[in-house]
Amino acid sequence: MSNRQLYLAIVGALLVVVGLLALWFPVYLSQYDHYGIQIACGRGFSADLSQATEANGNGLVAQCGTALLLRRLWAIPAAVLGWLILAGVLATWVHAKPSAEESSRFWELGRGQHIARSTVQTGQF
C-alpha cells in the first residue's frame, strides 16, 4: 500500500466518522422555549419536533426542519463520500499486483518447499 492510498484511507475514514457523528449529535435552534431550555429538533437520523411545536407552533417547526435539512445536506454526502473513498482504496489494494520483490520471494519459497518435500518423500539427500 502506497502512502497515497494510506492518506486516502485516512481521509475516507475521517469523512465517515465526521458524517456519522454529525448525524448522531442533536440539532438545536438558537432560540429557547418558555422554560429557558434551548429548542432541540432531534438528530440527523430522526426528527423530534415536539419541543418546537409546544414552544411556538409552526414557526419553530419550520426552522427545525430547515436546521435538520442543512445538517443532513452535508453530513450524509460526507459519510457516503468517505465510504466510496474507503471502498476504492480497499479495491485497489486487494487487486494490486505484487511487486517484483514480493513475486520473486513467493516463487523462491514455493520452489524451496517443493524441493524439500520431494527430497523427504524419495529419501534422497
Tab-separated table of N, CA, C and O in Angstrom:
chain	number	residue	atom	x	y	z
A	1	MET	N	0.863	-1.173	0.000
A	1	MET	CA	0.000	0.000	0.000
A	1	MET	C	0.907	1.233	0.000
A	1	MET	O	1.780	1.369	0.847
A	2	SER	N	0.657	2.123	-0.928
A	2	SER	CA	1.478	3.321	-1.031
A	2	SER	C	1.019	4.371	-0.020
A	2	SER	O	-0.036	4.246	0.601
A	3	ASN	N	1.847	5.395	0.136
A	3	ASN	CA	1.485	6.481	1.049
A	3	ASN	C	0.217	7.186	0.592
A	3	ASN	O	-0.596	7.595	1.415
A	4	ARG	N	0.062	7.321	-0.708
A	4	ARG	CA	-1.136	7.983	-1.246
A	4	ARG	C	-2.399	7.221	-0.853
A	4	ARG	O	-3.385	7.807	-0.429
A	5	GLN	N	-2.354	5.905	-0.999
A	5	GLN	CA	-3.511	5.096	-0.618
A	5	GLN	C	-3.763	5.167	0.876
A	5	GLN	O	-4.924	5.192	1.313
A	6	LEU	N	-2.707	5.197	1.654
A	6	LEU	CA	-2.859	5.295	3.102
A	6	LEU	C	-3.513	6.623	3.484
A	6	LEU	O	-4.433	6.660	4.302
A	7	TYR	N	-3.055	7.713	2.877
A	7	TYR	CA	-3.648	9.024	3.160
A	7	TYR	C	-5.109	9.081	2.716
A	7	TYR	O	-5.949	9.645	3.412
A	8	LEU	N	-5.401	8.499	1.565
A	8	LEU	CA	-6.796	8.463	1.106
A	8	LEU	C	-7.668	7.640	2.052
A	8	LEU	O	-8.819	8.009	2.325
A	9	ALA	N	-7.143	6.537	2.557
A	9	ALA	CA	-7.906	5.720	3.506
A	9	ALA	C	-8.170	6.480	4.792
A	9	ALA	O	-9.273	6.415	5.349
A	10	ILE	N	-7.183	7.241	5.264
A	10	ILE	CA	-7.379	8.034	6.480
A	10	ILE	C	-8.419	9.118	6.249
A	10	ILE	O	-9.305	9.329	7.086
A	11	VAL	N	-8.338	9.803	5.113
A	11	VAL	CA	-9.323	10.845	4.789
A	11	VAL	C	-10.716	10.233	4.675
A	11	VAL	O	-11.696	10.791	5.183
A	12	GLY	N	-10.829	9.079	4.017
A	12	GLY	CA	-12.120	8.419	3.884
A	12	GLY	C	-12.699	8.020	5.230
A	12	GLY	O	-13.890	8.219	5.494
A	13	ALA	N	-11.861	7.475	6.096
A	13	ALA	CA	-12.331	7.075	7.429
A	13	ALA	C	-12.769	8.299	8.236
A	13	ALA	O	-13.789	8.254	8.935
A	14	LEU	N	-12.016	9.388	8.141
A	14	LEU	CA	-12.400	10.611	8.853
A	14	LEU	C	-13.720	11.163	8.336
A	14	LEU	O	-14.557	11.630	9.121
A	15	LEU	N	-13.914	11.134	7.032
A	15	LEU	CA	-15.188	11.614	6.479
A	15	LEU	C	-16.358	10.773	6.970
A	15	LEU	O	-17.427	11.308	7.298
A	16	VAL	N	-16.176	9.467	7.021
A	16	VAL	CA	-17.247	8.593	7.520
A	16	VAL	C	-17.548	8.907	8.976
A	16	VAL	O	-18.716	9.057	9.373
A	17	VAL	N	-16.511	9.026	9.788
A	17	VAL	CA	-16.709	9.286	11.216
A	17	VAL	C	-17.366	10.640	11.437
A	17	VAL	O	-18.328	10.768	12.206
A	18	VAL	N	-16.876	11.675	10.758
A	18	VAL	CA	-17.454	13.018	10.915
A	18	VAL	C	-18.902	13.036	10.441
A	18	VAL	O	-19.774	13.611	11.106
A	19	GLY	N	-19.187	12.413	9.319
A	19	GLY	CA	-20.559	12.389	8.808
A	19	GLY	C	-21.515	11.669	9.743
A	19	GLY	O	-22.616	12.158	10.024
A	20	LEU	N	-21.105	10.513	10.259
A	20	LEU	CA	-21.988	9.765	11.155
A	20	LEU	C	-22.150	10.452	12.512
A	20	LEU	O	-23.233	10.437	13.095
A	21	LEU	N	-21.064	11.055	13.005
A	21	LEU	CA	-21.185	11.791	14.267
A	21	LEU	C	-22.083	13.019	14.107
A	21	LEU	O	-22.844	13.354	15.022
A	22	ALA	N	-21.993	13.677	12.977
A	22	ALA	CA	-22.850	14.836	12.737
A	22	ALA	C	-24.317	14.427	12.690
A	22	ALA	O	-25.197	15.168	13.137
A	23	LEU	N	-24.598	13.263	12.163
A	23	LEU	CA	-25.977	12.784	12.156
A	23	LEU	C	-26.415	12.331	13.545
A	23	LEU	O	-27.595	12.380	13.876
A	24	TRP	N	-25.487	11.885	14.361
A	24	TRP	CA	-25.829	11.374	15.680
A	24	TRP	C	-26.041	12.486	16.698
A	24	TRP	O	-26.921	12.370	17.567
A	25	PHE	N	-25.256	13.555	16.630
A	25	PHE	CA	-25.405	14.646	17.598
A	25	PHE	C	-26.716	15.388	17.376
A	25	PHE	O	-27.154	15.560	16.241
A	26	PRO	N	-27.362	15.869	18.448
A	26	PRO	CA	-28.647	16.564	18.306
A	26	PRO	C	-28.490	17.923	17.631
A	26	PRO	O	-27.438	18.556	17.688
A	27	VAL	N	-29.570	18.320	16.982
A	27	VAL	CA	-29.637	19.621	16.311
A	27	VAL	C	-30.454	20.559	17.195
A	27	VAL	O	-31.555	20.219	17.617
A	28	TYR	N	-29.915	21.726	17.482
A	28	TYR	CA	-30.591	22.721	18.314
A	28	TYR	C	-30.815	23.998	17.525
A	28	TYR	O	-30.033	24.334	16.640
A	29	LEU	N	-31.869	24.715	17.883
A	29	LEU	CA	-32.071	26.076	17.385
A	29	LEU	C	-31.413	27.051	18.352
A	29	LEU	O	-31.126	26.714	19.499
A	30	SER	N	-31.206	28.253	17.889
A	30	SER	CA	-30.602	29.265	18.768
A	30	SER	C	-31.651	29.928	19.657
A	30	SER	O	-31.342	30.864	20.389
A	31	GLN	N	-32.884	29.448	19.619
A	31	GLN	CA	-33.966	30.023	20.431
A	31	GLN	C	-34.276	29.105	21.605
A	31	GLN	O	-33.943	27.923	21.604
A	32	TYR	N	-34.961	29.672	22.599
A	32	TYR	CA	-35.290	28.945	23.823
A	32	TYR	C	-36.799	28.908	24.006
A	32	TYR	O	-37.519	29.814	23.584
A	33	ASP	N	-37.271	27.864	24.668
A	33	ASP	CA	-38.707	27.781	24.960
A	33	ASP	C	-39.023	28.599	26.210
A	33	ASP	O	-38.152	29.262	26.774
A	34	HIS	N	-40.281	28.539	26.665
A	34	HIS	CA	-40.702	29.355	27.799
A	34	HIS	C	-40.103	28.889	29.130
A	34	HIS	O	-40.206	29.581	30.128
A	35	TYR	N	-39.457	27.713	29.159
A	35	TYR	CA	-38.774	27.238	30.363
A	35	TYR	C	-37.296	27.625	30.364
A	35	TYR	O	-36.575	27.342	31.312
A	36	GLY	N	-36.825	28.230	29.295
A	36	GLY	CA	-35.425	28.627	29.181
A	36	GLY	C	-34.513	27.535	28.658
A	36	GLY	O	-33.297	27.624	28.781
A	37	ILE	N	-35.087	26.491	28.068
A	37	ILE	CA	-34.309	25.378	27.518
A	37	ILE	C	-34.181	25.590	26.018
A	37	ILE	O	-35.143	25.937	25.329
A	38	GLN	N	-32.980	25.379	25.513
A	38	GLN	CA	-32.740	25.532	24.081
A	38	GLN	C	-33.570	24.497	23.317
A	38	GLN	O	-33.671	23.341	23.711
A	39	ILE	N	-34.159	24.926	22.234
A	39	ILE	CA	-35.088	24.067	21.488
A	39	ILE	C	-34.312	23.032	20.684
A	39	ILE	O	-33.484	23.366	19.834
A	40	ALA	N	-34.587	21.763	20.971
A	40	ALA	CA	-33.968	20.644	20.265
A	40	ALA	C	-34.884	20.194	19.137
A	40	ALA	O	-36.100	20.133	19.288
A	41	CYS	N	-34.272	19.877	18.012
A	41	CYS	CA	-35.042	19.450	16.839
A	41	CYS	C	-34.900	17.960	16.554
A	41	CYS	O	-35.488	17.454	15.614
A	42	GLY	N	-34.132	17.275	17.343
A	42	GLY	CA	-33.892	15.858	17.106
A	42	GLY	C	-32.477	15.639	16.624
A	42	GLY	O	-31.601	16.488	16.787
A	43	ARG	N	-32.257	14.504	16.030
A	43	ARG	CA	-30.939	14.161	15.493
A	43	ARG	C	-31.032	14.086	13.982
A	43	ARG	O	-32.110	14.131	13.414
A	44	GLY	N	-29.880	13.938	13.345
A	44	GLY	CA	-29.876	13.821	11.892
A	44	GLY	C	-30.577	12.567	11.409
A	44	GLY	O	-31.112	12.530	10.300
A	45	PHE	N	-30.600	11.534	12.246
A	45	PHE	CA	-31.266	10.288	11.872
A	45	PHE	C	-32.778	10.393	11.984
A	45	PHE	O	-33.505	9.784	11.208
A	46	SER	N	-33.274	11.158	12.965
A	46	SER	CA	-34.726	11.269	13.155
A	46	SER	C	-35.061	12.628	13.751
A	46	SER	O	-34.308	13.169	14.559
A	47	ALA	N	-36.182	13.150	13.344
A	47	ALA	CA	-36.617	14.456	13.842
A	47	ALA	C	-37.497	14.277	15.082
A	47	ALA	O	-38.274	13.337	15.182
A	48	ASP	N	-37.357	15.207	16.019
A	48	ASP	CA	-38.213	15.261	17.200
A	48	ASP	C	-38.666	16.708	17.345
A	48	ASP	O	-37.967	17.534	17.932
A	49	LEU	N	-39.824	16.999	16.800
A	49	LEU	CA	-40.310	18.376	16.739
A	49	LEU	C	-41.294	18.712	17.851
A	49	LEU	O	-41.964	19.748	17.799
A	50	SER	N	-41.393	17.879	18.877
A	50	SER	CA	-42.379	18.102	19.930
A	50	SER	C	-42.086	19.374	20.724
A	50	SER	O	-43.003	20.145	21.025
A	51	GLN	N	-40.818	19.622	21.053
A	51	GLN	CA	-40.479	20.820	21.812
A	51	GLN	C	-40.717	22.084	20.984
A	51	GLN	O	-41.197	23.090	21.497
A	52	ALA	N	-40.421	22.035	19.696
A	52	ALA	CA	-40.655	23.196	18.829
A	52	ALA	C	-42.144	23.455	18.666
A	52	ALA	O	-42.579	24.615	18.621
A	53	THR	N	-42.943	22.399	18.609
A	53	THR	CA	-44.389	22.553	18.473
A	53	THR	C	-44.987	23.184	19.722
A	53	THR	O	-45.840	24.077	19.628
A	54	GLU	N	-44.558	22.749	20.881
A	54	GLU	CA	-45.080	23.292	22.135
A	54	GLU	C	-44.631	24.730	22.373
A	54	GLU	O	-45.358	25.523	22.970
A	55	ALA	N	-43.452	25.084	21.904
A	55	ALA	CA	-42.899	26.408	22.194
A	55	ALA	C	-43.568	27.510	21.383
A	55	ALA	O	-43.957	28.535	21.926
A	56	ASN	N	-43.671	27.321	20.077
A	56	ASN	CA	-44.168	28.428	19.260
A	56	ASN	C	-44.995	27.976	18.080
A	56	ASN	O	-45.384	28.784	17.257
A	57	GLY	N	-45.214	26.721	17.919
A	57	GLY	CA	-46.041	26.271	16.819
A	57	GLY	C	-45.263	26.101	15.528
A	57	GLY	O	-44.122	25.666	15.519
A	58	ASN	N	-45.911	26.505	14.421
A	58	ASN	CA	-45.372	26.221	13.088
A	58	ASN	C	-44.083	26.975	12.770
A	58	ASN	O	-43.281	26.504	11.975
A	59	GLY	N	-43.880	28.147	13.343
A	59	GLY	CA	-42.679	28.924	13.032
A	59	GLY	C	-41.405	28.196	13.423
A	59	GLY	O	-40.452	28.121	12.642
A	60	LEU	N	-41.364	27.658	14.620
A	60	LEU	CA	-40.174	26.935	15.071
A	60	LEU	C	-40.068	25.549	14.444
A	60	LEU	O	-38.961	25.041	14.251
A	61	VAL	N	-41.199	24.961	14.113
A	61	VAL	CA	-41.174	23.654	13.452
A	61	VAL	C	-40.518	23.794	12.081
A	61	VAL	O	-39.691	22.964	11.682
A	62	ALA	N	-40.839	24.858	11.373
A	62	ALA	CA	-40.222	25.094	10.068
A	62	ALA	C	-38.724	25.355	10.218
A	62	ALA	O	-37.920	24.881	9.408
A	63	GLN	N	-38.339	26.094	11.241
A	63	GLN	CA	-36.918	26.346	11.468
A	63	GLN	C	-36.181	25.060	11.833
A	63	GLN	O	-35.039	24.846	11.410
A	64	CYS	N	-36.839	24.210	12.607
A	64	CYS	CA	-36.235	22.918	12.938
A	64	CYS	C	-36.071	22.058	11.684
A	64	CYS	O	-35.041	21.392	11.503
A	65	GLY	N	-37.078	22.071	10.858
A	65	GLY	CA	-36.984	21.320	9.601
A	65	GLY	C	-35.824	21.805	8.745
A	65	GLY	O	-35.081	21.002	8.164
A	66	THR	N	-35.647	23.122	8.685
A	66	THR	CA	-34.534	23.679	7.925
A	66	THR	C	-33.191	23.318	8.556
A	66	THR	O	-32.238	22.970	7.851
A	67	ALA	N	-33.107	23.387	9.884
A	67	ALA	CA	-31.858	23.042	10.570
A	67	ALA	C	-31.496	21.580	10.353
A	67	ALA	O	-30.329	21.238	10.105
A	68	LEU	N	-32.481	20.689	10.430
A	68	LEU	CA	-32.231	19.270	10.181
A	68	LEU	C	-31.832	19.033	8.728
A	68	LEU	O	-30.937	18.224	8.441
A	69	LEU	N	-32.488	19.725	7.810
A	69	LEU	CA	-32.164	19.580	6.398
A	69	LEU	C	-30.724	20.014	6.121
A	69	LEU	O	-29.985	19.326	5.411
A	70	LEU	N	-30.314	21.129	6.701
A	70	LEU	CA	-28.946	21.601	6.499
A	70	LEU	C	-27.930	20.633	7.086
A	70	LEU	O	-26.861	20.410	6.500
A	71	ARG	N	-28.236	20.062	8.232
A	71	ARG	CA	-27.318	19.085	8.830
A	71	ARG	C	-27.204	17.864	7.938
A	71	ARG	O	-26.115	17.351	7.686
A	72	ARG	N	-28.331	17.391	7.453
A	72	ARG	CA	-28.311	16.200	6.603
A	72	ARG	C	-27.691	16.483	5.237
A	72	ARG	O	-27.120	15.584	4.626
A	73	LEU	N	-27.811	17.720	4.786
A	73	LEU	CA	-27.313	18.092	3.469
A	73	LEU	C	-25.805	17.930	3.355
A	73	LEU	O	-25.301	17.615	2.284
A	74	TRP	N	-25.072	18.149	4.416
A	74	TRP	CA	-23.625	17.964	4.329
A	74	TRP	C	-23.146	16.687	5.011
A	74	TRP	O	-22.116	16.128	4.633
A	75	ALA	N	-23.870	16.191	6.013
A	75	ALA	CA	-23.399	15.026	6.759
A	75	ALA	C	-23.545	13.728	5.956
A	75	ALA	O	-22.635	12.895	5.948
A	76	ILE	N	-24.670	13.561	5.294
A	76	ILE	CA	-24.886	12.327	4.523
A	76	ILE	C	-23.910	12.236	3.351
A	76	ILE	O	-23.271	11.200	3.167
A	77	PRO	N	-23.759	13.297	2.532
A	77	PRO	CA	-22.757	13.185	1.461
A	77	PRO	C	-21.332	12.988	1.975
A	77	PRO	O	-20.533	12.296	1.337
A	78	ALA	N	-20.988	13.565	3.112
A	78	ALA	CA	-19.649	13.363	3.669
A	78	ALA	C	-19.433	11.896	4.021
A	78	ALA	O	-18.378	11.321	3.707
A	79	ALA	N	-20.413	11.280	4.669
A	79	ALA	CA	-20.289	9.864	5.032
A	79	ALA	C	-20.255	8.971	3.791
A	79	ALA	O	-19.445	8.035	3.716
A	80	VAL	N	-21.081	9.266	2.814
A	80	VAL	CA	-21.106	8.460	1.585
A	80	VAL	C	-19.792	8.613	0.823
A	80	VAL	O	-19.228	7.626	0.335
A	81	LEU	N	-19.291	9.834	0.714
A	81	LEU	CA	-18.016	10.062	0.036
A	81	LEU	C	-16.882	9.328	0.747
A	81	LEU	O	-16.017	8.720	0.104
A	82	GLY	N	-16.911	9.338	2.068
A	82	GLY	CA	-15.911	8.595	2.823
A	82	GLY	C	-15.977	7.104	2.551
A	82	GLY	O	-14.945	6.447	2.374
A	83	TRP	N	-17.189	6.553	2.510
A	83	TRP	CA	-17.335	5.126	2.206
A	83	TRP	C	-16.841	4.810	0.806
A	83	TRP	O	-16.212	3.769	0.575
A	84	LEU	N	-17.136	5.689	-0.153
A	84	LEU	CA	-16.677	5.456	-1.522
A	84	LEU	C	-15.156	5.496	-1.616
A	84	LEU	O	-14.544	4.687	-2.313
A	85	ILE	N	-14.546	6.442	-0.916
A	85	ILE	CA	-13.087	6.515	-0.914
A	85	ILE	C	-12.497	5.255	-0.283
A	85	ILE	O	-11.559	4.657	-0.824
A	86	LEU	N	-13.042	4.836	0.855
A	86	LEU	CA	-12.543	3.614	1.500
A	86	LEU	C	-12.727	2.384	0.615
A	86	LEU	O	-11.837	1.540	0.512
A	87	ALA	N	-13.873	2.286	-0.042
A	87	ALA	CA	-14.117	1.141	-0.928
A	87	ALA	C	-13.145	1.152	-2.103
A	87	ALA	O	-12.626	0.098	-2.496
A	88	GLY	N	-12.885	2.325	-2.661
A	88	GLY	CA	-11.937	2.417	-3.767
A	88	GLY	C	-10.527	2.049	-3.349
A	88	GLY	O	-9.812	1.334	-4.064
A	89	VAL	N	-10.101	2.527	-2.191
A	89	VAL	CA	-8.760	2.202	-1.698
A	89	VAL	C	-8.648	0.706	-1.420
A	89	VAL	O	-7.655	0.069	-1.785
A	90	LEU	N	-9.659	0.140	-0.786
A	90	LEU	CA	-9.617	-1.298	-0.496
A	90	LEU	C	-9.642	-2.129	-1.778
A	90	LEU	O	-8.958	-3.152	-1.871
A	91	ALA	N	-10.421	-1.686	-2.771
A	91	ALA	CA	-10.486	-2.430	-4.037
A	91	ALA	C	-9.147	-2.395	-4.757
A	91	ALA	O	-8.685	-3.426	-5.277
A	92	THR	N	-8.497	-1.239	-4.788
A	92	THR	CA	-7.193	-1.172	-5.448
A	92	THR	C	-6.126	-1.925	-4.658
A	92	THR	O	-5.224	-2.508	-5.244
A	93	TRP	N	-6.246	-1.951	-3.351
A	93	TRP	CA	-5.275	-2.662	-2.532
A	93	TRP	C	-5.411	-4.174	-2.716
A	93	TRP	O	-4.425	-4.893	-2.829
A	94	VAL	N	-6.657	-4.661	-2.767
A	94	VAL	CA	-6.882	-6.097	-2.914
A	94	VAL	C	-6.475	-6.577	-4.303
A	94	VAL	O	-5.900	-7.654	-4.450
A	95	HIS	N	-6.741	-5.774	-5.326
A	95	HIS	CA	-6.475	-6.192	-6.699
A	95	HIS	C	-5.109	-5.752	-7.214
A	95	HIS	O	-4.810	-5.936	-8.383
A	96	ALA	N	-4.273	-5.195	-6.367
A	96	ALA	CA	-2.943	-4.752	-6.787
A	96	ALA	C	-2.048	-5.959	-7.020
A	96	ALA	O	-2.099	-6.953	-6.290
A	97	LYS	N	-1.215	-5.856	-8.063
A	97	LYS	CA	-0.258	-6.917	-8.339
A	97	LYS	C	0.905	-6.780	-7.363
A	97	LYS	O	1.310	-5.676	-7.035
A	98	PRO	N	1.462	-7.900	-6.935
A	98	PRO	CA	2.597	-7.810	-6.014
A	98	PRO	C	3.816	-7.227	-6.725
A	98	PRO	O	3.968	-7.363	-7.936
A	99	SER	N	4.680	-6.589	-5.976
A	99	SER	CA	5.887	-6.005	-6.554
A	99	SER	C	6.830	-7.120	-6.999
A	99	SER	O	6.647	-8.291	-6.676
A	100	ALA	N	7.860	-6.747	-7.735
A	100	ALA	CA	8.808	-7.736	-8.244
A	100	ALA	C	9.503	-8.467	-7.092
A	100	ALA	O	9.740	-9.676	-7.157
A	101	GLU	N	9.823	-7.752	-6.041
A	101	GLU	CA	10.489	-8.363	-4.892
A	101	GLU	C	9.577	-9.396	-4.224
A	101	GLU	O	9.998	-10.500	-3.915
A	102	GLU	N	8.307	-9.035	-4.022
A	102	GLU	CA	7.373	-9.970	-3.403
A	102	GLU	C	7.139	-11.169	-4.302
A	102	GLU	O	7.020	-12.291	-3.845
A	103	SER	N	7.079	-10.944	-5.606
A	103	SER	CA	6.840	-12.024	-6.545
A	103	SER	C	7.999	-13.011	-6.541
A	103	SER	O	7.802	-14.218	-6.531
A	104	SER	N	9.236	-12.497	-6.560
A	104	SER	CA	10.379	-13.412	-6.570
A	104	SER	C	10.468	-14.186	-5.254
A	104	SER	O	10.832	-15.343	-5.239
A	105	ARG	N	10.158	-13.542	-4.175
A	105	ARG	CA	10.182	-14.243	-2.891
A	105	ARG	C	9.147	-15.360	-2.854
A	105	ARG	O	9.397	-16.418	-2.318
A	106	PHE	N	7.988	-15.095	-3.436
A	106	PHE	CA	6.944	-16.106	-3.453
A	106	PHE	C	7.419	-17.341	-4.209
A	106	PHE	O	7.249	-18.467	-3.758
A	107	TRP	N	8.041	-17.140	-5.357
A	107	TRP	CA	8.475	-18.288	-6.141
A	107	TRP	C	9.642	-19.004	-5.472
A	107	TRP	O	9.752	-20.224	-5.555
A	108	GLU	N	10.502	-18.246	-4.830
A	108	GLU	CA	11.612	-18.891	-4.132
A	108	GLU	C	11.086	-19.754	-2.990
A	108	GLU	O	11.553	-20.871	-2.798
A	109	LEU	N	10.132	-19.255	-2.252
A	109	LEU	CA	9.562	-20.038	-1.160
A	109	LEU	C	8.854	-21.265	-1.697
A	109	LEU	O	8.975	-22.361	-1.155
A	110	GLY	N	8.110	-21.111	-2.769
A	110	GLY	CA	7.392	-22.238	-3.351
A	110	GLY	C	8.332	-23.302	-3.862
A	110	GLY	O	8.145	-24.492	-3.663
A	111	ARG	N	9.430	-22.890	-4.535
A	111	ARG	CA	10.397	-23.819	-5.084
A	111	ARG	C	11.134	-24.543	-3.954
A	111	ARG	O	11.343	-25.734	-4.008
A	112	GLY	N	11.484	-23.799	-2.935
A	112	GLY	CA	12.206	-24.410	-1.817
A	112	GLY	C	11.362	-25.445	-1.093
A	112	GLY	O	11.851	-26.503	-0.712
A	113	GLN	N	10.094	-25.176	-0.908
A	113	GLN	CA	9.214	-26.131	-0.233
A	113	GLN	C	9.006	-27.366	-1.088
A	113	GLN	O	8.948	-28.479	-0.602
A	114	HIS	N	8.918	-27.157	-2.428
A	114	HIS	CA	8.705	-28.294	-3.322
A	114	HIS	C	9.929	-29.215	-3.311
A	114	HIS	O	9.804	-30.432	-3.262
A	115	ILE	N	11.110	-28.631	-3.323
A	115	ILE	CA	12.340	-29.426	-3.304
A	115	ILE	C	12.450	-30.181	-1.982
A	115	ILE	O	12.773	-31.365	-1.957
A	116	ALA	N	12.155	-29.504	-0.890
A	116	ALA	CA	12.249	-30.159	0.415
A	116	ALA	C	11.251	-31.306	0.514
A	116	ALA	O	11.563	-32.371	1.043
A	117	ARG	N	10.062	-31.113	-0.019
A	117	ARG	CA	9.050	-32.159	0.027
A	117	ARG	C	9.466	-33.370	-0.800
A	117	ARG	O	9.326	-34.508	-0.370
A	118	SER	N	9.958	-33.143	-2.003
A	118	SER	CA	10.332	-34.267	-2.864
A	118	SER	C	11.521	-35.020	-2.305
A	118	SER	O	11.630	-36.220	-2.449
A	119	THR	N	12.430	-34.327	-1.651
A	119	THR	CA	13.591	-34.972	-1.038
A	119	THR	C	13.157	-35.875	0.104
A	119	THR	O	13.641	-37.003	0.236
A	120	VAL	N	12.238	-35.416	0.916
A	120	VAL	CA	11.777	-36.210	2.044
A	120	VAL	C	10.991	-37.424	1.554
A	120	VAL	O	11.145	-38.525	2.090
A	121	GLN	N	10.205	-37.282	0.493
A	121	GLN	CA	9.397	-38.386	0.011
A	121	GLN	C	10.251	-39.476	-0.620
A	121	GLN	O	10.001	-40.669	-0.454
A	122	THR	N	11.281	-39.071	-1.365
A	122	THR	CA	12.108	-40.081	-2.030
A	122	THR	C	13.185	-40.643	-1.109
A	122	THR	O	13.730	-41.707	-1.364
A	123	GLY	N	13.520	-39.916	-0.073
A	123	GLY	CA	14.531	-40.394	0.849
A	123	GLY	C	15.940	-40.083	0.385
A	123	GLY	O	16.902	-40.555	0.956
A	124	GLN	N	16.079	-39.333	-0.703
A	124	GLN	CA	17.400	-38.975	-1.205
A	124	GLN	C	17.796	-37.603	-0.693
A	124	GLN	O	17.000	-36.680	-0.718
A	125	PHE	N	19.027	-37.472	-0.285
A	125	PHE	CA	19.523	-36.199	0.207
A	125	PHE	C	20.610	-35.674	-0.659
A	125	PHE	O	21.484	-36.168	-1.125
